[in-house]
Amino acid sequence: MGPNGAGKTTLLETILGLLKPKRGTVKIFGHNMRRKAQFIRKMCSYLPQDFMKDSDEPFLVKDVVAMGIASNRDFGKLREEDWRMVYEALELVGMLKFSERPIGKLSGGQQQKVMLARALVRKPKLLLLDEPFSSLDKDSRRSISESLLPYLVKNGCTVIMVSHDLTFRPAVCDLVIRMESGRIVEVAET
Ligand SMILES: Nc1ncnc2c1ncn2[C@@H]1O[C@H](COP(=O)(O)OP(=O)(O)OP(=O)(O)O)[C@@H](O)[C@H]1O
Ligand SMILES: [Mg+2]
């Protein structure tokens, strides 16, 4: 948590190795991110804050989600089993019925759910979510924070989520990290 400009997105992108730390090293599950970026990224998923697609974006919803797996497959080639996972991920976020629609023609909240499915389909061990609720209605926020996130955590996924909205703090949340002006100012156990 933290005000606009506190450095939350910067921290997530530094963890993932998209930004280079000025000093220090990032270790994920004990692995040095700089040395093993390719290997570690396969275990990570990232849902960025600015997820909106242009309205003329031609990719279908199912293809956008499939891209989440393609980067982990040789030559990006998907197997039948992979497509089953694509539909499973869409089902998890309640977007299965939109799978044949072009992503650009969906509403902001619907696009956000599809991007969440794209993050989930990789079955990550580390999931980074940057304000995943920003465009979602109350029911969707509740269902993601009360059932989807606890389900992931129970199955061994570590989730780091940026959120302004503590009302929807998942029950499984065990640390709240507060940032201000580019620094971590508080780490509180809940
Ligand atoms: N590529 C960049 N080059 C220079 N400064 C940057 C860059 N990206 C972000 N910043 C600056 O770093 C600070 C932290 O930005 P960051 O996007 O991490 O904030 P945030 O906590 O995610 O804010 P918000 O709640 O608005 O998403 C801001 O002052 C921003 O202007
Ligand atoms: Mg941000």
PDB file of C-alpha atoms and ligand atoms in Angstrom, residues 2-11 19 49 130-131 162 164 179 182, ligand 1:
ATOM      1  CA  GLY A   2       0.992   3.619  -0.341  1.00  0.00           C
ATOM      2  CA  PRO A   3       0.031   6.904  -2.005  1.00  0.00           C
ATOM      3  CA  ASN A   4       0.376   7.576  -5.747  1.00  0.00           C
ATOM      4  CA  GLY A   5       4.033   7.801  -6.690  1.00  0.00           C
ATOM      5  CA  ALA A   6       5.219   5.931  -3.576  1.00  0.00           C
ATOM      6  CA  GLY A   7       7.087   3.384  -5.689  1.00  0.00           C
ATOM      7  CA  LYS A   8       4.765   0.364  -5.552  1.00  0.00           C
ATOM      8  CA  THR A   9       4.857  -0.392  -9.266  1.00  0.00           C
ATOM      9  CA  THR A  10       8.580   0.339  -9.320  1.00  0.00           C
ATOM     10  CA  LEU A  11       9.085  -2.208  -6.543  1.00  0.00           C
ATOM     11  CA  LEU A  19      13.942  -2.502 -13.752  1.00  0.00           C
ATOM     12  CA  GLN A  49      -1.523  -1.666 -13.645  1.00  0.00           C
ATOM     13  CA  ASP A 130      -0.703  -4.251  -9.472  1.00  0.00           C
ATOM     14  CA  GLU A 131      -4.094  -2.928  -8.358  1.00  0.00           C
ATOM     15  CA  VAL A 162      -0.694  -3.627  -4.685  1.00  0.00           C
ATOM     16  CA  HIS A 164      -5.550   0.870  -2.221  1.00  0.00           C
ATOM     17  CA  MET A 179       5.492   2.553   1.057  1.00  0.00           C
ATOM     18  CA  GLY A 182      10.165   5.399  -2.735  1.00  0.00           C
TER      19      GLY A 182
HETATM   20  N1  LIG B   1      10.717   5.052 -15.817  1.00  0.00           N
HETATM   21  C1  LIG B   1      10.747   5.996 -14.895  1.00  0.00           C
HETATM   22  N2  LIG B   1      11.688   6.969 -14.932  1.00  0.00           N
HETATM   23  C2  LIG B   1      11.728   7.923 -13.997  1.00  0.00           C
HETATM   24  N3  LIG B   1      10.859   8.002 -12.972  1.00  0.00           N
HETATM   25  C3  LIG B   1       9.916   7.093 -12.877  1.00  0.00           C
HETATM   26  C4  LIG B   1       9.788   6.040 -13.831  1.00  0.00           C
HETATM   27  N4  LIG B   1       8.742   5.261 -13.476  1.00  0.00           N
HETATM   28  C5  LIG B   1       8.229   5.814 -12.347  1.00  0.00           C
HETATM   29  N5  LIG B   1       8.928   6.900 -11.997  1.00  0.00           N
HETATM   30  C6  LIG B   1       8.689   7.747 -10.832  1.00  0.00           C
HETATM   31  O1  LIG B   1       8.900   6.974  -9.650  1.00  0.00           O
HETATM   32  C7  LIG B   1       7.938   7.282  -8.665  1.00  0.00           C
HETATM   33  C8  LIG B   1       7.220   6.041  -8.239  1.00  0.00           C
HETATM   34  O2  LIG B   1       6.408   5.578  -9.309  1.00  0.00           O
HETATM   35  P1  LIG B   1       5.507   4.269  -9.213  1.00  0.00           P
HETATM   36  O3  LIG B   1       4.855   4.118 -10.539  1.00  0.00           O
HETATM   37  O4  LIG B   1       6.317   3.149  -8.715  1.00  0.00           O
HETATM   38  O5  LIG B   1       4.449   4.701  -8.106  1.00  0.00           O
HETATM   39  P2  LIG B   1       3.194   3.901  -7.555  1.00  0.00           P
HETATM   40  O6  LIG B   1       3.361   3.762  -6.076  1.00  0.00           O
HETATM   41  O7  LIG B   1       2.993   2.659  -8.323  1.00  0.00           O
HETATM   42  O8  LIG B   1       2.012   4.943  -7.815  1.00  0.00           O
HETATM   43  P3  LIG B   1       0.462   4.708  -8.259  1.00  0.00           P
HETATM   44  O9  LIG B   1      -0.306   4.447  -6.995  1.00  0.00           O
HETATM   45  O10 LIG B   1       0.081   6.008  -8.876  1.00  0.00           O
HETATM   46  O11 LIG B   1       0.423   3.578  -9.229  1.00  0.00           O
HETATM   47  C9  LIG B   1       7.031   8.351  -9.281  1.00  0.00           C
HETATM   48  O12 LIG B   1       7.475   9.623  -8.816  1.00  0.00           O
HETATM   49  C10 LIG B   1       7.264   8.220 -10.774  1.00  0.00           C
HETATM   50  O13 LIG B   1       7.069   9.437 -11.425  1.00  0.00           O
END
